[in-house]
Tab-separated table of C-alpha atoms and ligand atoms in Angstrom:
chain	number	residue	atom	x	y	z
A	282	UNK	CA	17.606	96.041	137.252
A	283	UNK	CA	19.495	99.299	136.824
A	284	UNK	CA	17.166	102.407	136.489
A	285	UNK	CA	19.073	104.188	139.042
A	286	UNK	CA	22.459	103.405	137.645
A	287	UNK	CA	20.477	104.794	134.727
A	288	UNK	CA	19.474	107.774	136.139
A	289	UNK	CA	22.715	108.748	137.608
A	290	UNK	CA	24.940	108.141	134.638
A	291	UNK	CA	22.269	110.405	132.693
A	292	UNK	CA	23.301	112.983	135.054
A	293	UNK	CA	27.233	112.030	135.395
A	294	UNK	CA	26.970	112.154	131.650
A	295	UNK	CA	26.344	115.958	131.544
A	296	UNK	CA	28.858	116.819	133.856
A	297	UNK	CA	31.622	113.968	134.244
A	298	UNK	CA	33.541	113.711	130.965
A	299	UNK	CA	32.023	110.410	129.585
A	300	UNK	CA	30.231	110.811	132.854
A	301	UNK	CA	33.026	108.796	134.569
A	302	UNK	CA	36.555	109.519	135.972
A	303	UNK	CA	38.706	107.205	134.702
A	304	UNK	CA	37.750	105.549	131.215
A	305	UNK	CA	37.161	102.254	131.542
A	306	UNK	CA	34.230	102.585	133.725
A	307	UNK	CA	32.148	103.750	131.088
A	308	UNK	CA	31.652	100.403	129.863
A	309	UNK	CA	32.317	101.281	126.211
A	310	UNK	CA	33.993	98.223	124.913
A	311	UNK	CA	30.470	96.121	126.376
A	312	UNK	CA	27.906	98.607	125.393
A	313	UNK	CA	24.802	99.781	127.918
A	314	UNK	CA	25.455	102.017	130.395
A	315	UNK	CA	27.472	102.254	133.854
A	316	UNK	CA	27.050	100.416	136.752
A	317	UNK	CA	26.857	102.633	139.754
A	318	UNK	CA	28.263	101.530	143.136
A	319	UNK	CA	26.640	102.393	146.234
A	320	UNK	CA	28.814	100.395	149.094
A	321	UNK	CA	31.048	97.125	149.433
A	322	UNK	CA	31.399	94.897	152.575
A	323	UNK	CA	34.102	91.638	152.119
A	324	UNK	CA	33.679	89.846	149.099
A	325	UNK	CA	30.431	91.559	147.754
A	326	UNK	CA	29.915	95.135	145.666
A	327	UNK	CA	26.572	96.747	145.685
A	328	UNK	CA	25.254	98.957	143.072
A	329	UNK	CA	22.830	101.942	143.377
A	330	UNK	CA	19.806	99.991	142.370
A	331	UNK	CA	20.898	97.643	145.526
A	332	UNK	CA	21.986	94.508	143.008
A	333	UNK	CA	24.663	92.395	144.989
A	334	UNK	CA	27.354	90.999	142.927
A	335	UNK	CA	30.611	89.108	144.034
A	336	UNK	CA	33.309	91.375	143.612
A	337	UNK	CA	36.239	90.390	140.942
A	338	UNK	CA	37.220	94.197	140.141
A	339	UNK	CA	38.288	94.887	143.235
A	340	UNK	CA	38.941	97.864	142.666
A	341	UNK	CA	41.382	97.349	140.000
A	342	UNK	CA	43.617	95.178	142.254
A	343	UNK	CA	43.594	97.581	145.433
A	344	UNK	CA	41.375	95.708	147.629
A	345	UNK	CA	43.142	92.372	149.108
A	346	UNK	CA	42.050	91.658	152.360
A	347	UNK	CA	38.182	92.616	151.228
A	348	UNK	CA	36.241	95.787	151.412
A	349	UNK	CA	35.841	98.127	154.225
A	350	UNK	CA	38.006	95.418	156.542
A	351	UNK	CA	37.289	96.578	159.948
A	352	UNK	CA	40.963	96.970	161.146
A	353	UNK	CA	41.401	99.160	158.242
A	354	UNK	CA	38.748	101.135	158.793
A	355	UNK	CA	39.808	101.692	162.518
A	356	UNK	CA	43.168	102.577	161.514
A	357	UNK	CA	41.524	105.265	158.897
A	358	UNK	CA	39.062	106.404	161.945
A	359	UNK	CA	42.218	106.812	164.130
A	360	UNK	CA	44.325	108.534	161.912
A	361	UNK	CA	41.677	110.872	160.756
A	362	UNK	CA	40.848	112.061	164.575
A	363	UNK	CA	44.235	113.080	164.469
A	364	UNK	CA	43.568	115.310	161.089
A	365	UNK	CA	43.685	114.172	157.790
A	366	UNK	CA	46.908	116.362	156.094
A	367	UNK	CA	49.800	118.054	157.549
A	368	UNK	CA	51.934	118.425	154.503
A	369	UNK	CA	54.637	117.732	157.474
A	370	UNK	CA	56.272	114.155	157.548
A	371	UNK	CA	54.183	111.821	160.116
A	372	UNK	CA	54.956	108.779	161.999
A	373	UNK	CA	52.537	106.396	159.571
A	374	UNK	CA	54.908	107.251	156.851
A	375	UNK	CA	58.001	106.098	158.562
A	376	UNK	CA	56.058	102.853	159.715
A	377	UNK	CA	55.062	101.909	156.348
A	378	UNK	CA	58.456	102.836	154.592
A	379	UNK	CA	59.624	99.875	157.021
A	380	UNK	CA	57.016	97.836	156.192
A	381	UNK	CA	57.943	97.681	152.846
A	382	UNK	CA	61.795	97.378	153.584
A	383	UNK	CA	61.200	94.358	155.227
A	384	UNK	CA	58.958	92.678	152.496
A	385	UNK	CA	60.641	93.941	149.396
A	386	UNK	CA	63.604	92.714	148.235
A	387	UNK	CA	64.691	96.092	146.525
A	388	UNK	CA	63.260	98.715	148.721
A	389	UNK	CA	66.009	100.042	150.187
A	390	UNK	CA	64.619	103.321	150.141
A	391	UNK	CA	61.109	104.429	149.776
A	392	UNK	CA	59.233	107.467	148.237
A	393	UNK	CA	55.855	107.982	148.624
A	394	UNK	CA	53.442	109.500	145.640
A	395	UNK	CA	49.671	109.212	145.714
A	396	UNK	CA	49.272	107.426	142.148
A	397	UNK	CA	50.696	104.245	140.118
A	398	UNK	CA	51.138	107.042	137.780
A	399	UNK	CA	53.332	109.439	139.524
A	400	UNK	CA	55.376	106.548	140.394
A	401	UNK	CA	55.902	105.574	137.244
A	402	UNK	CA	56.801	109.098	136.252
A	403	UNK	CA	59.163	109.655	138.740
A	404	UNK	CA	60.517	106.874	138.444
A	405	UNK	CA	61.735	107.672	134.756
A	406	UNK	CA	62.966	110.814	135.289
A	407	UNK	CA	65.303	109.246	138.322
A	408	UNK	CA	66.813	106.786	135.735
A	409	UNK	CA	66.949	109.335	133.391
A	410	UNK	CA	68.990	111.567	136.435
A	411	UNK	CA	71.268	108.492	137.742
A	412	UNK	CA	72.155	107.221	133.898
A	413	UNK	CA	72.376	110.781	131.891
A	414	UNK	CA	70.832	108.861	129.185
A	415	UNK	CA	67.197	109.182	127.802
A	416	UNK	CA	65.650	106.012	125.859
A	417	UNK	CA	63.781	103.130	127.793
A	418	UNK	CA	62.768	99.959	127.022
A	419	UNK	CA	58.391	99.421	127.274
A	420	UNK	CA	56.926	96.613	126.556
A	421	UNK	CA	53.808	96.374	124.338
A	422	UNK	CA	50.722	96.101	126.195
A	423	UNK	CA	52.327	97.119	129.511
A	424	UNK	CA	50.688	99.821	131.222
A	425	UNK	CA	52.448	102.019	133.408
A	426	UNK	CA	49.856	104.387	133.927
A	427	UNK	CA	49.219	108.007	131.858
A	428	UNK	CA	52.686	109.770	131.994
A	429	UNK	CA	53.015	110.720	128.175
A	430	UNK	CA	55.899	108.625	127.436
A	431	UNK	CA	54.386	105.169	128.609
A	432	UNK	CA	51.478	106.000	126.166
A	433	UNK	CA	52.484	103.807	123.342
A	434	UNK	CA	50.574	100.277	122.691
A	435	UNK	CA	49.835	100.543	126.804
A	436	UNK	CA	47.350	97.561	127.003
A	437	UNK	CA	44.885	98.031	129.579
A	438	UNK	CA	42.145	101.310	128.790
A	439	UNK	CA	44.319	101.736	125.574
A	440	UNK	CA	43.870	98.347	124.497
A	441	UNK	CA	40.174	98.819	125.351
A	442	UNK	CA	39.273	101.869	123.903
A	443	UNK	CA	41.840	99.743	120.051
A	444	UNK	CA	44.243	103.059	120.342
A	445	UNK	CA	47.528	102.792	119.833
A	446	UNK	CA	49.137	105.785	121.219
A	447	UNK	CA	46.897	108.931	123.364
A	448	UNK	CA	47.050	111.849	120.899
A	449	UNK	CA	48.412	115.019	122.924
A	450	UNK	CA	51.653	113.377	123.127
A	451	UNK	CA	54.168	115.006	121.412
A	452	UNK	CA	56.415	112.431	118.979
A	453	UNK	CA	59.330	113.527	121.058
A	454	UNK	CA	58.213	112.895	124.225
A	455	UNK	CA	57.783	108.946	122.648
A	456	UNK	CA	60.795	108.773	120.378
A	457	UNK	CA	62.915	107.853	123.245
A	458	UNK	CA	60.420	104.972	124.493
A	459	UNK	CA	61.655	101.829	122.122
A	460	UNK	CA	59.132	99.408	122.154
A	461	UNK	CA	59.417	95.288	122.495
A	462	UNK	CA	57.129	92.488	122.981
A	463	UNK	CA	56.219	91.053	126.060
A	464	UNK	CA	58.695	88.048	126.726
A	465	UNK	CA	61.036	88.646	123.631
A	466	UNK	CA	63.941	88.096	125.436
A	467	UNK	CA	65.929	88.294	121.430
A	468	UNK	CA	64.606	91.294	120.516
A	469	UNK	CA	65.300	92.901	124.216
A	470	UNK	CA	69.073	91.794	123.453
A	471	UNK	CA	69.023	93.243	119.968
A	472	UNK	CA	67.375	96.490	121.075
A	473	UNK	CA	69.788	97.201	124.310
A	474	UNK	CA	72.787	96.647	122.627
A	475	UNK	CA	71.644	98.722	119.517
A	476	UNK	CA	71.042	101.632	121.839
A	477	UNK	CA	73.363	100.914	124.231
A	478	UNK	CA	74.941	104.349	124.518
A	479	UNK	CA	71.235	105.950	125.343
A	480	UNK	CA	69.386	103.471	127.316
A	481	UNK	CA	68.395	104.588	130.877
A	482	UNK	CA	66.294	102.130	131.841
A	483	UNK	CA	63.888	99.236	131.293
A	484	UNK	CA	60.507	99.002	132.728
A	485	UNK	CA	58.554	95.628	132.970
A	486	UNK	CA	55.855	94.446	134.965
A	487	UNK	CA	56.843	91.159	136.128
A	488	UNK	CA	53.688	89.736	135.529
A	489	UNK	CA	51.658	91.298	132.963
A	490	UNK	CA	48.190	92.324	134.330
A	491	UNK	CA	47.126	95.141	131.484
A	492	UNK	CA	46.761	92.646	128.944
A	493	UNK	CA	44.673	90.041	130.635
A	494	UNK	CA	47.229	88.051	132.890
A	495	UNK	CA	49.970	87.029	130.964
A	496	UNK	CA	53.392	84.991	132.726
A	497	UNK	CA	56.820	86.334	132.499
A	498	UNK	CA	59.419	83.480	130.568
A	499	UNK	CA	61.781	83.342	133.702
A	500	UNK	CA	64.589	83.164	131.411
A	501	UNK	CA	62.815	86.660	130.392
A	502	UNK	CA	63.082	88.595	133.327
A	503	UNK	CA	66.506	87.111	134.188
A	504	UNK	CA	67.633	88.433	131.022
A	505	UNK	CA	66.012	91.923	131.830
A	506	UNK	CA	68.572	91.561	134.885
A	507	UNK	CA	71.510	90.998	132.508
A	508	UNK	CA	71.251	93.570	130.227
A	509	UNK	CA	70.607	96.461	132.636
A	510	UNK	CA	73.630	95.162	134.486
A	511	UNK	CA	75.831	94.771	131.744
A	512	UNK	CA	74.795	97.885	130.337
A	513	UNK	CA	74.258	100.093	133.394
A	514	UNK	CA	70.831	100.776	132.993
A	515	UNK	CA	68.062	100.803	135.271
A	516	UNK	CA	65.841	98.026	135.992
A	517	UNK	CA	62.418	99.473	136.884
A	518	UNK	CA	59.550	96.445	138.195
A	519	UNK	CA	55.785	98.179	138.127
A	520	UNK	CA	54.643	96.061	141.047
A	521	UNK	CA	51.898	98.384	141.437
A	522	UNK	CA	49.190	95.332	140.636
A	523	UNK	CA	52.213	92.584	141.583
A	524	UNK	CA	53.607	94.112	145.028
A	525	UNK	CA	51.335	92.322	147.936
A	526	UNK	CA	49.471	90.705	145.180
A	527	UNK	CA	51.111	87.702	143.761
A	528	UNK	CA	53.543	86.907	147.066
A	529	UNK	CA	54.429	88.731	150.351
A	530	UNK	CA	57.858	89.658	148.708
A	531	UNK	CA	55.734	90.541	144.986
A	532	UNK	CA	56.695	89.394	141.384
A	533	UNK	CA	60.404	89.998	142.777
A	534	UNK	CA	60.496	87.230	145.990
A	535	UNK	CA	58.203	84.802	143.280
A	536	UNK	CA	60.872	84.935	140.165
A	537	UNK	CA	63.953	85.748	142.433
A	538	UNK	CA	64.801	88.314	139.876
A	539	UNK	CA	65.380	91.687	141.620
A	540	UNK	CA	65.110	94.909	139.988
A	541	UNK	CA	66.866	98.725	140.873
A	542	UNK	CA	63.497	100.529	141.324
A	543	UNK	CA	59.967	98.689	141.775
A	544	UNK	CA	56.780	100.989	141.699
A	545	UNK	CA	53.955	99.769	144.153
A	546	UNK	CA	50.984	101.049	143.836
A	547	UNK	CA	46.961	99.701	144.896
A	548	UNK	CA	47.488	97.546	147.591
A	549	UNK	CA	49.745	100.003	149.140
A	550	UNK	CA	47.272	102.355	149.872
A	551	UNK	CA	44.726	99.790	151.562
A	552	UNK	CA	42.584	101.629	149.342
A	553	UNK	CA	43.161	105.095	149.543
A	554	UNK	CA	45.140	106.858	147.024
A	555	UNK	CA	48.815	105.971	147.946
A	556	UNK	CA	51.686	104.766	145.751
A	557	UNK	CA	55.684	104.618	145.977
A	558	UNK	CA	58.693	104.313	144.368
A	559	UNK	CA	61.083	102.086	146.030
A	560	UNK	CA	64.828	100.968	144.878
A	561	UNK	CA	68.505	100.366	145.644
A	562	UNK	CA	70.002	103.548	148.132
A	563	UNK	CA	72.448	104.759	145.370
A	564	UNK	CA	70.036	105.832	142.882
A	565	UNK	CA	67.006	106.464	145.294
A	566	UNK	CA	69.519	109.351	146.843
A	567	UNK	CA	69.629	110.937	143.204
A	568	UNK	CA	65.941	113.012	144.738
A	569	UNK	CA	65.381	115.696	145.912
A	570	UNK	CA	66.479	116.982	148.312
A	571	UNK	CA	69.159	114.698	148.685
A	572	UNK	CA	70.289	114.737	145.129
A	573	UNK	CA	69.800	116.400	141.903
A	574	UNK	CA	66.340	114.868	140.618
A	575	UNK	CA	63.592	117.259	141.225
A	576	UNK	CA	59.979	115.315	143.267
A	577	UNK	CA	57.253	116.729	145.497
A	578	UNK	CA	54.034	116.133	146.459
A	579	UNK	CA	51.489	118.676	148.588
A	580	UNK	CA	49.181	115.143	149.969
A	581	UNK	CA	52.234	112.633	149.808
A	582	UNK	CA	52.354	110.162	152.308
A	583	UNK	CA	48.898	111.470	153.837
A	584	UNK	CA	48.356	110.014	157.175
A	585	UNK	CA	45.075	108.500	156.577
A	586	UNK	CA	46.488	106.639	153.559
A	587	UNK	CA	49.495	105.535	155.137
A	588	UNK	CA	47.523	104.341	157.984
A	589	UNK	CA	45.580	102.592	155.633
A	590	UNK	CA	48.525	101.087	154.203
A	591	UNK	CA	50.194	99.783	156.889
A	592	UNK	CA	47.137	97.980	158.767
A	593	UNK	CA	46.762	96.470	155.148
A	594	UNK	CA	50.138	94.953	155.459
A	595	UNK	CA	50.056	94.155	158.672
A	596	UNK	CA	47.690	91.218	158.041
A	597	UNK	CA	48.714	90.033	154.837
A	598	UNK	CA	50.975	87.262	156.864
A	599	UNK	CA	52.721	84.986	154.762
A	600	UNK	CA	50.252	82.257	155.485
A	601	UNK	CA	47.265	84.304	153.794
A	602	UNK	CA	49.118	83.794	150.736
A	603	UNK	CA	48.398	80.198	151.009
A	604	UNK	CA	44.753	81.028	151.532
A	605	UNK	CA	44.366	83.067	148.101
A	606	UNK	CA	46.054	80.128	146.117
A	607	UNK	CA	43.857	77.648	147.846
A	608	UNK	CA	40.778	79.854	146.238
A	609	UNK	CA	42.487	80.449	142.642
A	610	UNK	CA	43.050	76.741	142.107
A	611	UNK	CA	39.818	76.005	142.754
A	612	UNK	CA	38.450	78.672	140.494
A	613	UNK	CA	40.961	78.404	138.258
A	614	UNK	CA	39.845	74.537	137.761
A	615	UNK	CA	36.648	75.533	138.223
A	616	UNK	CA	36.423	77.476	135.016
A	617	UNK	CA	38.614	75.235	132.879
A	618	UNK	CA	36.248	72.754	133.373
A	619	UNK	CA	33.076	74.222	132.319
A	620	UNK	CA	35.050	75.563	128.962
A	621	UNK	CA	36.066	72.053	128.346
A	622	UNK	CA	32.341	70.883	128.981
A	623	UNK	CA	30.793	73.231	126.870
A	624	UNK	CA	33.389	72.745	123.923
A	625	UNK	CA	34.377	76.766	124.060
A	626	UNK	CA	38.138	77.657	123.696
A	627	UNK	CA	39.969	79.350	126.534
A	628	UNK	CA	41.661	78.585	128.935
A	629	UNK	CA	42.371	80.688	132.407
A	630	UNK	CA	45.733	82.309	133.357
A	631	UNK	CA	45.957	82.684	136.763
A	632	UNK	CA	49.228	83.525	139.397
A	633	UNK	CA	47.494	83.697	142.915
A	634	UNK	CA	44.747	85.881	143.392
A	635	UNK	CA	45.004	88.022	140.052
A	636	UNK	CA	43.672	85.920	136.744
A	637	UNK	CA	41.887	85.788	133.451
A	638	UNK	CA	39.928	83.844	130.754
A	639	UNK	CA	41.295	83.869	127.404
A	640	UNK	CA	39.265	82.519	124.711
A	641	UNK	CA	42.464	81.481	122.948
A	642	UNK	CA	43.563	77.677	122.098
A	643	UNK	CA	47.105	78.977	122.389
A	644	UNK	CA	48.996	79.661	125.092
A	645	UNK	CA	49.356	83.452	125.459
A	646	UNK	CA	52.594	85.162	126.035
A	647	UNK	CA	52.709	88.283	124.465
A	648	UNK	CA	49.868	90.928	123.425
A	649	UNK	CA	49.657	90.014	119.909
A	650	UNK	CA	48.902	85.908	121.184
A	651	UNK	CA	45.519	87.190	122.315
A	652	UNK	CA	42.483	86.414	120.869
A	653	UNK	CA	39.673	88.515	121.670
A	654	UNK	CA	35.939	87.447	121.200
A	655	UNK	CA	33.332	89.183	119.709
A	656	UNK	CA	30.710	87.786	122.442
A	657	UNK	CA	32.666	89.038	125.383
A	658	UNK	CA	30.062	92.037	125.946
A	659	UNK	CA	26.839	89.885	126.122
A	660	UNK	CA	29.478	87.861	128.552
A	661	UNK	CA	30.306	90.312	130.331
A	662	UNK	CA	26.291	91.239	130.967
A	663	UNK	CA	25.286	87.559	131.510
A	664	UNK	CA	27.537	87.172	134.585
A	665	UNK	CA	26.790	90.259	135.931
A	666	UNK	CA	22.949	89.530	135.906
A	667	UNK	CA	24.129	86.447	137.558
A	668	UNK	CA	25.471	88.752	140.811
A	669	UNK	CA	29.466	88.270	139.567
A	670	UNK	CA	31.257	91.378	139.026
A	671	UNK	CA	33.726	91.317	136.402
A	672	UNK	CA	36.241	94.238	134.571
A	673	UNK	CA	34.030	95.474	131.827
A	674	UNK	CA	36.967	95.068	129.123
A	675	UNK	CA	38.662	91.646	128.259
A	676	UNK	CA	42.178	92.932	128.551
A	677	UNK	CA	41.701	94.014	132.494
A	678	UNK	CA	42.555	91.342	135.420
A	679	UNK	CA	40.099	90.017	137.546
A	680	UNK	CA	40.998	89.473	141.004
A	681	UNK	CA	39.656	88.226	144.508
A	682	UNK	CA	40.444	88.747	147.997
A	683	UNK	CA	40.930	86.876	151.177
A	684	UNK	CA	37.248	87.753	152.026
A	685	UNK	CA	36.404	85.552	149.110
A	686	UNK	CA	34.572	82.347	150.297
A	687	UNK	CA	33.493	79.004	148.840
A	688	UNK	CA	29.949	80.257	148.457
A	689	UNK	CA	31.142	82.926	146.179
A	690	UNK	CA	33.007	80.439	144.660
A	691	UNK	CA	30.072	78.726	143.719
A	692	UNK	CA	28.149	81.399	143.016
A	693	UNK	CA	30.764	82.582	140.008
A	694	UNK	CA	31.461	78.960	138.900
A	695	UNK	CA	27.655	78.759	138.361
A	696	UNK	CA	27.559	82.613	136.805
A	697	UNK	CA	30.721	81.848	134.138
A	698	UNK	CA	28.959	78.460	133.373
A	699	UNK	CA	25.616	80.308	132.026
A	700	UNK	CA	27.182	82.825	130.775
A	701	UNK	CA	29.704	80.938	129.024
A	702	UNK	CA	27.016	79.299	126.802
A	703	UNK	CA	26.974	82.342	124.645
A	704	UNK	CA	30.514	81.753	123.752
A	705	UNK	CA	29.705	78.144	122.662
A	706	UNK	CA	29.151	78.722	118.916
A	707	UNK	CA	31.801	81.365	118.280
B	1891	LIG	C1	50.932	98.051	136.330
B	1891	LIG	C2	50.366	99.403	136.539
B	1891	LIG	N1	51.189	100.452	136.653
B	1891	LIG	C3	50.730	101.693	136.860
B	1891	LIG	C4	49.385	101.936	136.954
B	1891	LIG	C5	48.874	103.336	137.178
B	1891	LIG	O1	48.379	103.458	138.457
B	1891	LIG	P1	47.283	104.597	138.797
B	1891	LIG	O2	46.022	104.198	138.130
B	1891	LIG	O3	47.239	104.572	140.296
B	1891	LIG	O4	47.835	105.884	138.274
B	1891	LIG	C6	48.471	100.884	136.830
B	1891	LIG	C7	47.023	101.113	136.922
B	1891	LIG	O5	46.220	100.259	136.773
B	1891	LIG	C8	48.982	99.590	136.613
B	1891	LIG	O6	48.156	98.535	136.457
């Protein structure tokens, strides 16, 4: 079914570190080797050895209105005629920046970056500028992508791969990170006001997607709100899976909770590399060249991405919202059902079109709730023989797109069913 997955990751392997470029595509954490991919149209992935599977990676969250959507593509094919980098600001840029304005509650102001990590990082070192104070607030398995001081119990590839921390961090580059679980709003009191004096900022994602998908407390978040306010620190959302994900306004418009700085990242791009940090005017003008905090970027705000960007946006209406939840609840249900039927504990946890399975009897709300299971890599093989693609780690997010339809949703109903058998006498 795979020999030329096979073949290629035999060569990848020589010359690719791991013979991938980003960890947890090596399929460590379920054992055999790599699945290559060869093309995606809508709903569906194809690998190298021509296997069709219904897409639930989607690309990490990046993909929304399907694959290779034709009025993306024609925005990439028109922007592209008209050459592909200027390093010189371009009209796409200006569009999008709007875009945003007018979905984001926060965005007053908009910088573009090409990664959910250079967001992140930037957006650190800008509360750092506008506070003059160093620690911040992380929460255990959040992931705010590879900048050295978000390295600490980051969930997601981390989690994956059981490390803790990345070595090649220095400890002083993560003394300043003070670390609280997910949805603790106590401890987030108690920690603030201990370092009170220091704290620059806070950084959350709304809705934790690096640990499986696990729901903020509202009372959480609100109090997230509180503390930077009464403290005058920064309150930094990574909406980079959230932002166009979970609502039209992202984690933000759905909790009514409204941070300084939100990081968007995936869906921003429409699939290209493309990320930004938006936020409240005041501290956004602390960059360069405005103001004192130094950012740059040779490819930010590339046309072709930006284009890509905004004709992504442009058709996620309000209404298609509606459409994605329609889908969930019926997968959602779907899958609860069949775990009930075949007497295996889990449950799914699901906000619109971003979910997973936990094989948990508890309810999960912080990193340490979750139970993983020993079974999950002949899982994660038995649905994908049965044409579902799924993350190859258990604490990744699976999500869908509007391209989704109830065939596929058959299709992976039937696929989890099978494969959930081998589950049944954990
Ligand atoms: C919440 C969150 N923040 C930041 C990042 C980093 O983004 P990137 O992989 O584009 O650097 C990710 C990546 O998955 C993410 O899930």
């Amino acid at each position: 079914m795979f020999t030329k997955s096979e073949s290629l990751y035999n060569r990848a392997e020589k010359i690719l570190v791991g013979g991938v470029n980003s960890p947890v595509r090596a399929f460590r954490s379920v054992g055999g080797k790599p699945i290559f991919i060869k093309k995606a149209k809508g709903s569906k992935i194809y690998d190298v050895d021509e296997n069709e599977y219904v897409d639930y990676v989607s690309s990490w969250g990046a993909i929304i209105l399907g694959h290779a959507d034709e009025d993306v593509l024609q925005a990439v094919v028109e922007a592209s005629h008209n050459g592909t980098s200027f390093g010189f600001t371009n009209p796409y840029e200006v569009d999008l920046a709007e875009a945003i304005n007018g979905r984001i509650k926060s965005a007053e102001m908009v910088r573009f970056v090409n990664s959910g990590t250079e967001a992140a990082m930037t957006s650190l070192r800008l509360a750092r500028g506008y506070t003059h104070r160093k620690k911040i607030i992380k929460f255990i398995g959040n992931y705010h992508g590879h900048y050295d001081p978000f390295l600490v119990k980051a969930g997601s590839g981390l989690a994956t791969y059981s490390l803790s921390a990345s070595e090649g961090t220095t400890d002083g580059c993560i003394a300043d990170t003070l670390l609280v679980e997910y949805n603790d709003t106590n401890s987030v009191i108690d920690v603030s006001e201990k370092n009170k004096n220091d704290l620059a900022a806070i950084i959350v994602e709304p809705v934790a997607g690096n640990m499986g998908v696990v729901k903020p407390d509202l009372t959480f978040l609100r109090t997230l709100r509180e503390v930077c306010d009464r403290l005058g620190c920064v309150l930094i959302f990574d909406e980079v899976i959230t932002g166009f994900r979970v609502s039209y306004g992202g984690a933000q418009e759905l909790y009514g909770v409204i941070p300084d700085l939100t990081l968007l990242g995936k869906i921003v791009g429409g699939g290209f590399p493309l990320a930004a940090v938006a936020g409240k005017k005041e501290i956004m003008k602390k960059l360069s060249p405005v103001g004192p905090v130094y950012q740059a970027g040779t490819l930010a705000g590339n046309p072709v991405a930006t284009a890509a960007g905004l004709a992504t946006l442009k058709k996620l209406t309000r209404d298609k919202y509606e459409i994605l939840e329609n889908y969930g609840q019926k997968l959602e249900n779907g899958i609860n059902d069949s775990l009930k039927q075949l007497g295996v504990n889990g449950f799914v946890n699901r906000i619109g079109s971003m979910f997973s399975v936990f094989f948990n009897t508890n309810i999960v709300k912080k990193y340490g709730d979750i139970k993983s299971s020993n079974k999950f890599p002949e899982f994660f093989w038995n649905v994908v023989q049965n044409g579902v693609l799924i993350p190859p780690s258990q604490y990744e997010s699976m999500f869908f797109t509007l391209s989704h339809n109830d065939e596929d949703l058959k299709r992976t109903l039937e696929a989890f069913r099978v494969a959930m058998n081998v589950l049944k006498h954990e």
